[in-house]
Short mmCIF file of C-alpha atoms and ligand atoms in Angstrom, two decimals:
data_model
loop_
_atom_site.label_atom_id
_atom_site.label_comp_id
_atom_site.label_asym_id
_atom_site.label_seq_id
_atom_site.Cartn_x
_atom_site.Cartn_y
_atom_site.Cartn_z
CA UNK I 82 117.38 -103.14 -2.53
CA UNK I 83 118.43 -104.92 -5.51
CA UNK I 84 117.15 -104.75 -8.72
CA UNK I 85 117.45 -105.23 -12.02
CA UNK I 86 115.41 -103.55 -15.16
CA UNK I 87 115.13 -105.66 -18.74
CA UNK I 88 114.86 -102.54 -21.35
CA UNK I 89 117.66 -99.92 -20.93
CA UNK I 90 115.80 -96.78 -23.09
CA UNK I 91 114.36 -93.51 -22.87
CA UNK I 92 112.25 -95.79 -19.86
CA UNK I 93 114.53 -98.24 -18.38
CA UNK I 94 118.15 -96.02 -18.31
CA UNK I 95 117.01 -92.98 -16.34
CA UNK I 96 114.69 -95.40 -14.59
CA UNK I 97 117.45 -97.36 -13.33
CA UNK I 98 120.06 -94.32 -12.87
CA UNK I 99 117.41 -92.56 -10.35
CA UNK I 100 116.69 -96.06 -8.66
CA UNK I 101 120.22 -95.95 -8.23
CA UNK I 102 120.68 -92.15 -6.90
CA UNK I 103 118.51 -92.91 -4.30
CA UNK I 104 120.30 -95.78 -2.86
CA UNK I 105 119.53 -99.40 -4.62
CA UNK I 106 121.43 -101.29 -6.55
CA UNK I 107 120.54 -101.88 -10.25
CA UNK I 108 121.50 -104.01 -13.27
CA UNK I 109 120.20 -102.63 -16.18
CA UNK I 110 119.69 -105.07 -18.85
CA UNK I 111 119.34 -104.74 -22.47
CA UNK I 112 119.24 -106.94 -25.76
CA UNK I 113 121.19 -104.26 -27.90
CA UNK I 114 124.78 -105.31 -27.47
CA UNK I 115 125.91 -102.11 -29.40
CA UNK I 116 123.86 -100.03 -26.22
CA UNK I 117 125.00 -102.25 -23.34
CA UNK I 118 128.93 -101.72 -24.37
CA UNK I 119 128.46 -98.26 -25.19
CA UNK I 120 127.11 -97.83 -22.06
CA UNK I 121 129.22 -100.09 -20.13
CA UNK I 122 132.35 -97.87 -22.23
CA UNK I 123 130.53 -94.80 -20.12
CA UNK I 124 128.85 -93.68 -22.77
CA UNK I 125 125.19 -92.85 -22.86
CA UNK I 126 123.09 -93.72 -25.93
CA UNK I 127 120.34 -91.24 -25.34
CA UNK I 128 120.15 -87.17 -24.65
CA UNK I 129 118.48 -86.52 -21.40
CA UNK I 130 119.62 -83.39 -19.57
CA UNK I 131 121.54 -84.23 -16.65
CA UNK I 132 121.71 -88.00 -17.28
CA UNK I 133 125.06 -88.55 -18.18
CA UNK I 134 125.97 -87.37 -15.03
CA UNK I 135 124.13 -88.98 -12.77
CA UNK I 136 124.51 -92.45 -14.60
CA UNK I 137 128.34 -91.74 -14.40
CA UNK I 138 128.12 -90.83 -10.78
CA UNK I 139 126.11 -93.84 -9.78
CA UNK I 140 128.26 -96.43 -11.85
CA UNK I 141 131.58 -94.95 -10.58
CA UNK I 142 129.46 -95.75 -6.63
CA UNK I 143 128.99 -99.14 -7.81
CA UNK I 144 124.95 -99.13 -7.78
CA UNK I 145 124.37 -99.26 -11.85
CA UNK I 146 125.71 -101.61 -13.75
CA UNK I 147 125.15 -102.90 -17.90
CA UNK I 148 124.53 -106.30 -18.95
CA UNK I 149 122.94 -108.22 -22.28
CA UNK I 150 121.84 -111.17 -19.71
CA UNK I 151 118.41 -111.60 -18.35
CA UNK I 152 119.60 -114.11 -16.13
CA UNK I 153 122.34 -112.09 -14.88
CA UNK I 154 119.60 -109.38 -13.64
CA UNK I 155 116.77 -111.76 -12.14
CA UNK I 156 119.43 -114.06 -10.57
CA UNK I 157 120.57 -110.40 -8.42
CA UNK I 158 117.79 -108.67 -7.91
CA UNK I 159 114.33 -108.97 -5.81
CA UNK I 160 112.60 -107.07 -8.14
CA UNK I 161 112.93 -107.03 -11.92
CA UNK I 162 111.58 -104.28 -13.84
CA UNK I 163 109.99 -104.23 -17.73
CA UNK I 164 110.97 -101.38 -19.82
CA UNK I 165 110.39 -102.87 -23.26
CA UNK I 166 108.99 -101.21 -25.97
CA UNK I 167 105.64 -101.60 -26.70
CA UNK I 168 105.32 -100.35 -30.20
CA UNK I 169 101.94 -99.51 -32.59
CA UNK I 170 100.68 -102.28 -35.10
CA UNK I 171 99.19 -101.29 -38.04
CA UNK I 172 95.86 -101.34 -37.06
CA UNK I 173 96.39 -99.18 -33.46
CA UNK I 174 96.87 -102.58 -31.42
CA UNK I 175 99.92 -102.90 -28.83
CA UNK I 176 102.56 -105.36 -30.51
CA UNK I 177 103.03 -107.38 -27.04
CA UNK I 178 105.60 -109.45 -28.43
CA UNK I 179 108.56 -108.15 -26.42
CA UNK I 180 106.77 -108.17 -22.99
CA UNK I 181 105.86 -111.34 -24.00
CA UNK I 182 109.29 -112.29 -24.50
CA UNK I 183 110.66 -110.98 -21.76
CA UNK I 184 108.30 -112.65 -19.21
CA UNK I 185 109.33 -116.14 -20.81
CA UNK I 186 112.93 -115.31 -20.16
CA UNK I 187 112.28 -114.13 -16.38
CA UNK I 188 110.53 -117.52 -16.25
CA UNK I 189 113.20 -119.63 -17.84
CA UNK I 190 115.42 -118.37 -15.09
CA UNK I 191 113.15 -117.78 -12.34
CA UNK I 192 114.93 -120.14 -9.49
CA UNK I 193 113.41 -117.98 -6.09
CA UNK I 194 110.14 -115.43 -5.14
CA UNK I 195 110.49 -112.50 -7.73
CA UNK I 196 107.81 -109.44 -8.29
CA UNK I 197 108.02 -108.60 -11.92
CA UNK I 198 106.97 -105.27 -12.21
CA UNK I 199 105.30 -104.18 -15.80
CA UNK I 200 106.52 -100.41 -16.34
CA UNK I 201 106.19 -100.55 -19.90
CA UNK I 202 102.57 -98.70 -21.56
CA UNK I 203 100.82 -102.04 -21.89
CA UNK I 204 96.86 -102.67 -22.56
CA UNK I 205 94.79 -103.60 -19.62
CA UNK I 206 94.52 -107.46 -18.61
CA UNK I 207 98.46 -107.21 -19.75
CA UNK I 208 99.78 -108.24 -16.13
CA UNK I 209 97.17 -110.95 -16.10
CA UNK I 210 98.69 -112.82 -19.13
CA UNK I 211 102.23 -111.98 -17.92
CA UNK I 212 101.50 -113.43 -14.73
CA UNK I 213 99.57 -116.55 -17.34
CA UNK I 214 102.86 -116.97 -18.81
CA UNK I 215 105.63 -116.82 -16.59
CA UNK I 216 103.51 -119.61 -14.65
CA UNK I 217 103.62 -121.76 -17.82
CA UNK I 218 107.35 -121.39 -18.92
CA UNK I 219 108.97 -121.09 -15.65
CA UNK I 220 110.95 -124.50 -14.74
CA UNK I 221 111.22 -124.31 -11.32
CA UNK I 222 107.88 -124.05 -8.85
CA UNK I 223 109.11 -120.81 -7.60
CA UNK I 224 106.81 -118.24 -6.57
CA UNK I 225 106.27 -114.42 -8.10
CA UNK I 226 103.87 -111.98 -7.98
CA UNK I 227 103.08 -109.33 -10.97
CA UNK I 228 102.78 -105.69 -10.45
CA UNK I 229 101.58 -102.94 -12.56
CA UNK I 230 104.02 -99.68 -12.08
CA UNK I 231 103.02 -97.59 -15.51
CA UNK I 232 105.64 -94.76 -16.01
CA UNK I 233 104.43 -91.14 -16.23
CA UNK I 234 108.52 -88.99 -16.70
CA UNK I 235 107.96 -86.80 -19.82
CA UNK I 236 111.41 -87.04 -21.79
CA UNK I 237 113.22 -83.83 -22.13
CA UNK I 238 112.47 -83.80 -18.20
CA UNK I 239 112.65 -87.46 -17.29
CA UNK I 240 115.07 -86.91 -14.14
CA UNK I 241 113.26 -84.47 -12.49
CA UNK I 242 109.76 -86.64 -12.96
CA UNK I 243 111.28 -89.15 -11.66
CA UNK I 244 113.07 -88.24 -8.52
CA UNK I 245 109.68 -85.56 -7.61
CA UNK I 246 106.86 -88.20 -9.04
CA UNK I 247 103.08 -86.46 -8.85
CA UNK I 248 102.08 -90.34 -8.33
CA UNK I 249 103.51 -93.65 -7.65
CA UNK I 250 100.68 -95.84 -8.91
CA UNK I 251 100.95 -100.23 -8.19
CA UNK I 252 98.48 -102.23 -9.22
CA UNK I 253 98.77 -105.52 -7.75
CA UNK I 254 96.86 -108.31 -5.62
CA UNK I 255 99.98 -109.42 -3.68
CA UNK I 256 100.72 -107.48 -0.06
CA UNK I 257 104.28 -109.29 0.19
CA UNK I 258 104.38 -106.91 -3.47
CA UNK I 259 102.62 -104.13 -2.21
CA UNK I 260 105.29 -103.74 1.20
CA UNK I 261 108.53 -103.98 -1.78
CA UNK I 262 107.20 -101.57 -3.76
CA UNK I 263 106.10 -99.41 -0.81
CA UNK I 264 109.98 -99.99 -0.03
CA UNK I 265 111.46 -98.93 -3.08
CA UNK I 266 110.16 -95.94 -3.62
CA UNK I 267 110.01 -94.18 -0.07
CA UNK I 268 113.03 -92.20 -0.92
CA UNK I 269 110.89 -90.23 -3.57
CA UNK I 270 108.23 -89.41 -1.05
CA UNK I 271 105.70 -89.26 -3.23
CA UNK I 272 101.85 -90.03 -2.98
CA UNK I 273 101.27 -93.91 -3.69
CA UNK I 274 98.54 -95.32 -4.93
CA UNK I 275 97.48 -98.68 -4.63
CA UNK I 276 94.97 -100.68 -7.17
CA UNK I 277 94.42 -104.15 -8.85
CA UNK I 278 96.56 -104.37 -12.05
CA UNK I 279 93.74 -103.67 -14.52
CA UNK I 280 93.17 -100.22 -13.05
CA UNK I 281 96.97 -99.19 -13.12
CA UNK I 282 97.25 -100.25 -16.61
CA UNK I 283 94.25 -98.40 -17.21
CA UNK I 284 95.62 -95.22 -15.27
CA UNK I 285 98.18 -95.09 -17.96
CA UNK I 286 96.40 -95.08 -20.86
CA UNK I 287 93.38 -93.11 -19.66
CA UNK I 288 96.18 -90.36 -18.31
CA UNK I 289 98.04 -90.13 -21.77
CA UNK I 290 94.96 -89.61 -23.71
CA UNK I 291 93.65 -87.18 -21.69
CA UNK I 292 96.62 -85.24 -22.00
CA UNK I 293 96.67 -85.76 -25.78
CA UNK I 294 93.23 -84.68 -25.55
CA UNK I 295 94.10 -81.19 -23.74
CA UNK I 296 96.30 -80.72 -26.56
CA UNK I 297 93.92 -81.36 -29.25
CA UNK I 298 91.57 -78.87 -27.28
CA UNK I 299 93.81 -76.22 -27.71
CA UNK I 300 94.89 -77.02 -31.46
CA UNK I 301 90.86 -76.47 -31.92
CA UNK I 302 90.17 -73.48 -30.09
CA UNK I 303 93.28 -72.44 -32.25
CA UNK I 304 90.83 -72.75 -35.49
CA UNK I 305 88.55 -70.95 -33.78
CA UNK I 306 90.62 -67.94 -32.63
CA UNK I 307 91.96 -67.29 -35.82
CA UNK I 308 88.86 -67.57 -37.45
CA UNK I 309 87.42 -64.78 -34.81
CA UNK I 310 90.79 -62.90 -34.75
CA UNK I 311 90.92 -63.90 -31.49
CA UNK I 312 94.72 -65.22 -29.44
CA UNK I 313 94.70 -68.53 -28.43
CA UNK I 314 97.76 -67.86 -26.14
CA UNK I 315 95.29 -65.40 -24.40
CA UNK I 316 92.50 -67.69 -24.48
CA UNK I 317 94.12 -70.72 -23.05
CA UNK I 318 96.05 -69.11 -20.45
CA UNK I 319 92.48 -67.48 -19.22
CA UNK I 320 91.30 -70.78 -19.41
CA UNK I 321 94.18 -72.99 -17.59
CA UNK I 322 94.34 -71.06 -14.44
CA UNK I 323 91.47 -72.15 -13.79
CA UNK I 324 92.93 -74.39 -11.49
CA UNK I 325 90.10 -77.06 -12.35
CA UNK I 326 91.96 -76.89 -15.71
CA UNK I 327 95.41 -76.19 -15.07
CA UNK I 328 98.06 -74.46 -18.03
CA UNK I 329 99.70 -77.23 -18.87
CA UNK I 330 99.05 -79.52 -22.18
CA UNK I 331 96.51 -76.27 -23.06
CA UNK I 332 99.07 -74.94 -25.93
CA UNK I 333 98.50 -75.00 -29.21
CA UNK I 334 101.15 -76.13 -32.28
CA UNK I 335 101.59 -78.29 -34.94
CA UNK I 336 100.37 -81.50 -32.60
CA UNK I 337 101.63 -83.81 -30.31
CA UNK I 338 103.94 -86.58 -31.74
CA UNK I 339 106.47 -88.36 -30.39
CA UNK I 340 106.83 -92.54 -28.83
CA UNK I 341 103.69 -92.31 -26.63
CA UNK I 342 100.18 -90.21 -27.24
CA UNK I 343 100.17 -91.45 -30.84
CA UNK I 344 100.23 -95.01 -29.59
CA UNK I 345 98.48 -94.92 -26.45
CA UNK I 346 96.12 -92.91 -27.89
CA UNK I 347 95.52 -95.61 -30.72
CA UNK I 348 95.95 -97.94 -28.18
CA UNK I 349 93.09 -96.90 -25.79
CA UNK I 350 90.54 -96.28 -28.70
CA UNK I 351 91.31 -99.79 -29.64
CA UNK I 352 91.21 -101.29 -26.01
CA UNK I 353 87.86 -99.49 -25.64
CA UNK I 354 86.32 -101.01 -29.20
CA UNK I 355 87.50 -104.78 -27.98
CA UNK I 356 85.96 -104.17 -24.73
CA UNK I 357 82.92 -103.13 -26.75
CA UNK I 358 83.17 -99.13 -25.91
CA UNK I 359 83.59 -97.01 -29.30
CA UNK I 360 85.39 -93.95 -27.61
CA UNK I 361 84.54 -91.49 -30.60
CA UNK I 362 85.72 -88.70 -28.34
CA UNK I 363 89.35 -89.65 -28.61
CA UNK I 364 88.87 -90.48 -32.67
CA UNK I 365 88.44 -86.93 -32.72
CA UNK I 366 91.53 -86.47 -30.58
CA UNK I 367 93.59 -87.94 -33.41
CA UNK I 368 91.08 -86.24 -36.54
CA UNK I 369 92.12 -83.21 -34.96
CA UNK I 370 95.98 -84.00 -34.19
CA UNK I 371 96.20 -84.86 -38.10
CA UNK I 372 94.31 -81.93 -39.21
CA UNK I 373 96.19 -79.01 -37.73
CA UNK I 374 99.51 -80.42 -39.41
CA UNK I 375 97.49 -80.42 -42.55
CA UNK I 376 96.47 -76.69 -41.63
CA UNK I 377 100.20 -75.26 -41.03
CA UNK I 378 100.62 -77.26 -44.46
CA UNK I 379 98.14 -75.19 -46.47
CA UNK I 380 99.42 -72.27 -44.53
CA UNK I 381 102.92 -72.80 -46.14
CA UNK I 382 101.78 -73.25 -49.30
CA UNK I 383 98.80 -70.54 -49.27
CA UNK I 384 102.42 -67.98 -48.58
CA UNK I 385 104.74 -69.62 -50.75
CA UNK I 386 102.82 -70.80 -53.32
CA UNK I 387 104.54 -73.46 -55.33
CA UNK I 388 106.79 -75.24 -52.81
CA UNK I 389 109.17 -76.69 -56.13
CA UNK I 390 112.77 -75.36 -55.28
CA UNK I 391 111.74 -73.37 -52.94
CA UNK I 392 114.59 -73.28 -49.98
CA UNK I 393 113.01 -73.75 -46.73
CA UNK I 394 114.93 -73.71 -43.60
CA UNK I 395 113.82 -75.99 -40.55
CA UNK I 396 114.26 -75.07 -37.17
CA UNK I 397 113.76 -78.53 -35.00
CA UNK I 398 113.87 -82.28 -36.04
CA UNK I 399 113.11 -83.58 -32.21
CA UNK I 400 109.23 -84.31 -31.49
CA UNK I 401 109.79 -81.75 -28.79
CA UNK I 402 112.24 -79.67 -26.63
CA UNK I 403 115.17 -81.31 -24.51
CA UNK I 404 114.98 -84.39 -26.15
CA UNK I 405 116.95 -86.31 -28.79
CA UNK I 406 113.70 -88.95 -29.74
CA UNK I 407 112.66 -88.18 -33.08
CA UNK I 408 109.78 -90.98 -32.76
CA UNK I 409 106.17 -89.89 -34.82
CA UNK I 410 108.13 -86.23 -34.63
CA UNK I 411 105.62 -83.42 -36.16
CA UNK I 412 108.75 -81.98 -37.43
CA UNK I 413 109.74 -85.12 -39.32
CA UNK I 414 106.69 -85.19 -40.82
CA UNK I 415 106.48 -81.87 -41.84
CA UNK I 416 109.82 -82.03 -43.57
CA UNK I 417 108.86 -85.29 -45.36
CA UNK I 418 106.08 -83.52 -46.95
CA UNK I 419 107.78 -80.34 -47.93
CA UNK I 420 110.44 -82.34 -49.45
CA UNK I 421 107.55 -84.67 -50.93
CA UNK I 422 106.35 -81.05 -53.08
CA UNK I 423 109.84 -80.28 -53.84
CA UNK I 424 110.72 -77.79 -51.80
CA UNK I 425 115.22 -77.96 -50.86
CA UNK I 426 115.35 -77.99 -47.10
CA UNK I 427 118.03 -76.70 -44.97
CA UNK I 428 117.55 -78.40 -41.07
CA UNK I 429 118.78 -78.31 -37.42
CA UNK I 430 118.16 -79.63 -34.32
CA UNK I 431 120.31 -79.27 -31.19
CA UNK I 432 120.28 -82.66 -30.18
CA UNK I 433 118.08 -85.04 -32.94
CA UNK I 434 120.41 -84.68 -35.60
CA UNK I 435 122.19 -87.54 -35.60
CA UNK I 436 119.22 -89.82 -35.19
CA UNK I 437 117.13 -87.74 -37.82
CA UNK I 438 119.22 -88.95 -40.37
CA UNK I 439 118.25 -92.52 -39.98
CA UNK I 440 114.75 -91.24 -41.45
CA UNK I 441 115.47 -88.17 -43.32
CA UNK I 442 118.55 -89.11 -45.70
CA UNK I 443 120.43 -86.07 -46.08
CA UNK I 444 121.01 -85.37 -50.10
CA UNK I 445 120.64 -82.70 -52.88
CA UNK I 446 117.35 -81.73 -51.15
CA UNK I 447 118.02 -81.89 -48.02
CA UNK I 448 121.33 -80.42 -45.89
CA UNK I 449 121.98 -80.51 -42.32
CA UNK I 450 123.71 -77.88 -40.76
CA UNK I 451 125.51 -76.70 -37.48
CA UNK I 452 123.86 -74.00 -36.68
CA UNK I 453 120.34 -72.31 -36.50
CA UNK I 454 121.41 -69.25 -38.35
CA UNK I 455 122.50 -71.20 -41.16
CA UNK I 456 119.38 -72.74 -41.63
CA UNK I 457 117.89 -69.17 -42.37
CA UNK I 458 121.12 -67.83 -44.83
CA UNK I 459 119.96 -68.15 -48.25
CA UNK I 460 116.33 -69.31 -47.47
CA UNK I 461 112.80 -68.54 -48.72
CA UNK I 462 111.26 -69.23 -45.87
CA UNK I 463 112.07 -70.48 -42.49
CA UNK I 464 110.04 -73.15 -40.08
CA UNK I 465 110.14 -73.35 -36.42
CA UNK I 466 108.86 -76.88 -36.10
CA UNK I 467 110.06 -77.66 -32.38
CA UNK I 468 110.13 -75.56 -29.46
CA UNK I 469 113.24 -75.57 -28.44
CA UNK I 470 113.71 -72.41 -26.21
CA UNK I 471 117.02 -71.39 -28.11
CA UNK I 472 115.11 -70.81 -31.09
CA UNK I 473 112.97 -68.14 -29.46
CA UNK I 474 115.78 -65.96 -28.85
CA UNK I 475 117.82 -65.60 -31.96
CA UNK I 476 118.94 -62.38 -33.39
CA UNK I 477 116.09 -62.06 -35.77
CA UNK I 478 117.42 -58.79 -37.05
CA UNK I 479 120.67 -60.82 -38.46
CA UNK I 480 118.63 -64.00 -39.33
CA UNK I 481 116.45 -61.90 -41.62
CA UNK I 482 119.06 -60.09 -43.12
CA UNK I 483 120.21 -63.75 -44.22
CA UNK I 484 117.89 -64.33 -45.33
CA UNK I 485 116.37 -64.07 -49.49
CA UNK I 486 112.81 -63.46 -48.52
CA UNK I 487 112.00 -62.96 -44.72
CA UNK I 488 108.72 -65.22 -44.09
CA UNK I 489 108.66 -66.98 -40.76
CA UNK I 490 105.98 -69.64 -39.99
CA UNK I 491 106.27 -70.65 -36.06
CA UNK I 492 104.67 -74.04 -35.51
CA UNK I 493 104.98 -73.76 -32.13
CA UNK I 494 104.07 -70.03 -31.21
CA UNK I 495 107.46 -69.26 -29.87
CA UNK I 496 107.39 -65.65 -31.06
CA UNK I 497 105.87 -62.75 -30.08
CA UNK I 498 104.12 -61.89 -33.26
CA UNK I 499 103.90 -58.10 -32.95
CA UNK I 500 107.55 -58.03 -32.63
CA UNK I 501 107.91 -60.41 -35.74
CA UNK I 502 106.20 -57.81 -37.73
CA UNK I 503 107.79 -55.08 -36.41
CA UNK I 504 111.21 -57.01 -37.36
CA UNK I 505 109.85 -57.17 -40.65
CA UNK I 506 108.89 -60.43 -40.97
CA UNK I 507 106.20 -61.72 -43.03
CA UNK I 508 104.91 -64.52 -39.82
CA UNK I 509 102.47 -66.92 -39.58
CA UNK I 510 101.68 -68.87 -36.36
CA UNK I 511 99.17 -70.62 -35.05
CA UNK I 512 95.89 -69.35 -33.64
CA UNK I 513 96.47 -65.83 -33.54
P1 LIG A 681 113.07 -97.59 -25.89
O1 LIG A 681 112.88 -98.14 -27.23
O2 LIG A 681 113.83 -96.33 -25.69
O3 LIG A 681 113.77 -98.69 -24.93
C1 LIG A 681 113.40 -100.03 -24.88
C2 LIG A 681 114.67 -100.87 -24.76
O4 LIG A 681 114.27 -102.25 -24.58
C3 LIG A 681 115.57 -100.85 -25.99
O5 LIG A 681 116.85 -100.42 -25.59
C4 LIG A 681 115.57 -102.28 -26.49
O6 LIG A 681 116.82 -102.67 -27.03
C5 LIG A 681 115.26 -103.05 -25.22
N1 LIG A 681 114.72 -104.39 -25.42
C6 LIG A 681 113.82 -104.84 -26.32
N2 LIG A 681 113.59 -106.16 -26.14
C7 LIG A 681 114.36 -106.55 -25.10
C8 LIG A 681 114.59 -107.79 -24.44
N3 LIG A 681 113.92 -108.91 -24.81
N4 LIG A 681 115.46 -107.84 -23.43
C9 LIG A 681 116.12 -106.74 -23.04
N5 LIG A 681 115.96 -105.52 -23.63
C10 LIG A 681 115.10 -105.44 -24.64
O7 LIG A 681 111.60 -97.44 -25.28
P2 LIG A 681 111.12 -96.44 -24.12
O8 LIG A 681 110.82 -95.11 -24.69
O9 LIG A 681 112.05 -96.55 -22.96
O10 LIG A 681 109.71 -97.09 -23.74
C11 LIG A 681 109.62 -98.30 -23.02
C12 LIG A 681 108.20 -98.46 -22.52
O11 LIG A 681 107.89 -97.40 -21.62
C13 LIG A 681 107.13 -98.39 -23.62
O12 LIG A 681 106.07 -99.23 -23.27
C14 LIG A 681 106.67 -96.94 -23.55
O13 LIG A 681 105.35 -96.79 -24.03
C15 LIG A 681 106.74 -96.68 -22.06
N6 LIG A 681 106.89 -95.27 -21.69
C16 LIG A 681 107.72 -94.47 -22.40
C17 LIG A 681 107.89 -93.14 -22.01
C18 LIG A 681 108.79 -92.22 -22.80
O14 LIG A 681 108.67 -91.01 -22.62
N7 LIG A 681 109.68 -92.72 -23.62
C19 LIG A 681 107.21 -92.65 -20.88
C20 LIG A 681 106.39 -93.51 -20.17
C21 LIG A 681 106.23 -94.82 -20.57
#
């Protein structure tokens, strides 16, 4: 089938690319000239394992193309997807403004039947005033009909989400919709579920903050285990396989960042209060999210003592493994406020360098470097602040030798810490 998808991100690229892979033919379409040559050049403006190759393969098939024009895409395509951002305001609402936009440029060029399908995180009753406005700006009487297709891919895994889905939730009121949809996504065989729009958009956000909720569950078990000398490794794993509970989102760290459970989870508690439902339960989500940074925080300092000059080295920039996005990153955080009490940071990331720098302006107090073991040479102390797998299996004998004092805080329990001791490393986790 073809279609076309305005919003070519983290969303909207590997979106498109696996759309592709399984047979349809896709114009992605984005408002960043700087993205759509670079990708039209064959180069690929995000880090996502295995995506460069499967965008490359798909292009060179002639399924996936680049453009800047909206038009270009809904005047070739039965089905045009939304992949716009859908960023935080200030005070936790969605900023709608570029679905908004978007569905007055569909409209503007809307000549024949089109289903516009909303894959971007959007508040509930979102489709309804998409479907509100496209009706007023389009200039033609031609007919559409508005689906809800939320996106659940994780990034870092985002291929493999996509082409094995758990779920392939539309929420629509239109059957000539329901049969396309149905239609594009047999290839991925997955379980489909059909609703009204306001229950898929709901789906979404009540899915994320669950998760985000998981995570916070752990975090404050972690509180507790430490205060009782208990492990919360131990305690969650006896817990998650369960399998009424299930292993995953059950581990605890230095929080969940990132583009979406900070934002949908602000998002939902604000949804709730406007539909007159103060959901206090996930305002302790968040209280507890912010608190267990604060915690690893006072666990640095309670160690180190005065953090002025001291050289800390920081292992992880991205918000979390296999992943280049740096958005509401714990890690970013973390070094803001170490460099905010002085400390002289040394950093790496495998992948979110490059983009880290946009934030975290490397100068006298702050150095990027190439390597993990370089962030350790010289160093006071060192940080593990994402879990990328790599950083589990250095050679901690040389890294401590590197190092001036050997004191090791893991953020993201990636060590075993018997064997830290037995290295010789003064280590601090979290929860046990
Ligand atoms: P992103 O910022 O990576 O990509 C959005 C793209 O849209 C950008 O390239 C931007 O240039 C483009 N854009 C903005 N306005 C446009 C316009 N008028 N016309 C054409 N292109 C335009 O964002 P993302 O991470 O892909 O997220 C997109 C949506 O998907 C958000 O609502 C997000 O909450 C949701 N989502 C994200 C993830 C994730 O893991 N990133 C997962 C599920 C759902």
């Amino acid at each position: 089938m073809n279609l076309s998808i305005i919003g070519t991100g983290y969303v909207g690229l590997v979106t498109g690319a696996c759309f592709a892979e399984v047979g349809h033919r896709v114009i992605c379409v984005d408002a960043d000239a700087n993205k759509v040559r670079t990708l039209q050049a064959g180069g690929i403006p995000i880090f996502e394992p295995g995506l460069d190759a499967l965008v490359r393969r798909n292009v060179a098939a002639g399924r996936l193309s680049f453009t800047q024009s909206t038009a270009e895409g809904v005047a070739n395509s039965e089905v045009v997807f939304i992949a716009v951002p859908t960023p935080p305001q200030p005070d936790g609402s969605v900023d709608l403004s570029y679905i908004e936009s978007v569905a007055r440029e569909i409209a503007g060029c809307l000549t024949g039947y089109r289903i516009i399908v909303d894959k971007s995180t959007v508040p509930v009753k979102t489709a309804e005033k998409v479907a509100e406005t496209v009706k007023r700006y389009r200039k033609t009487d031609a007919d559409f009909d508005v689906v809800s297709n939320p996106e659940f891919l994780r990034e870092g895994f985002a291929i493999d989400d996509l082409m094995k889905p758990d779920r392939i939730v539309i929420g629509t009121s239109g059957p000539r919709a329901v049969a396309k949809m149905r239609e594009i996504y047999a290839p991925f065989e997955a379980p489909v579920i059909v609703t009204d729009t306001n229950s898929a958009e709901l789906i979404k956000h009540a899915a994320n903050s669950f998760l985000a909720l998981k995570i916070s569950y752990a975090n404050a078990l972690s509180v507790i285990c430490e205060a009782s000398g208990a492990n919360v490794q131990e305690v969650t794993r006896g817990m998650g396989l369960d399998a009424r509970i299930g292993t995953r989102f059950l581990q605890a760290g230095l929080g969940f960042g990132g583009s979406c459970f900070p934002k949908d989870l602000s998002a939902f508690i604000k949804i709730s209060e406007q539909l007159g439902y103060d959901f206090q339960l996930l305002k302790e989500v968040q209280r507890i999210n912010s608190a267990q940074m604060e915690r690893f925080l006072q666990k640095i300092t309670n160690t180190l003592w005065v953090l002025k000059d001291k050289r800390i080295g920081v292992l992880g920039l991205a918000f979390k493994q296999n992943t280049d996005d740096i958005r509401s990153s714990p890690a970013i955080d973390l070094c803001q406020r170490l460099l905010k009490d002085g400390a002289r940071l040394k950093v790496y990331d495998p992948q979110a360098m490059e983009k880290a720098k946009a934030v975290l302006k490397p100068g006298p107090a702050l150095e990027y470097v190439a390597t993990a073991e370089e962030v350790a040479t010289g160093s006071d102390a060192l940080v593990i602040a994402t879990e990328w797998p790599q950083f589990g299996k250095l050679d901690w004998t040389k890294v401590k030798s590197s190092m001036a004092t050997p004191i090791l805080f893991d953020g993201r329990n990636l060590l075993d810490p018997s064997e830290a001791a037995t290295q010789g490393f003064t280590y601090k986790s979290i929860g046990r």
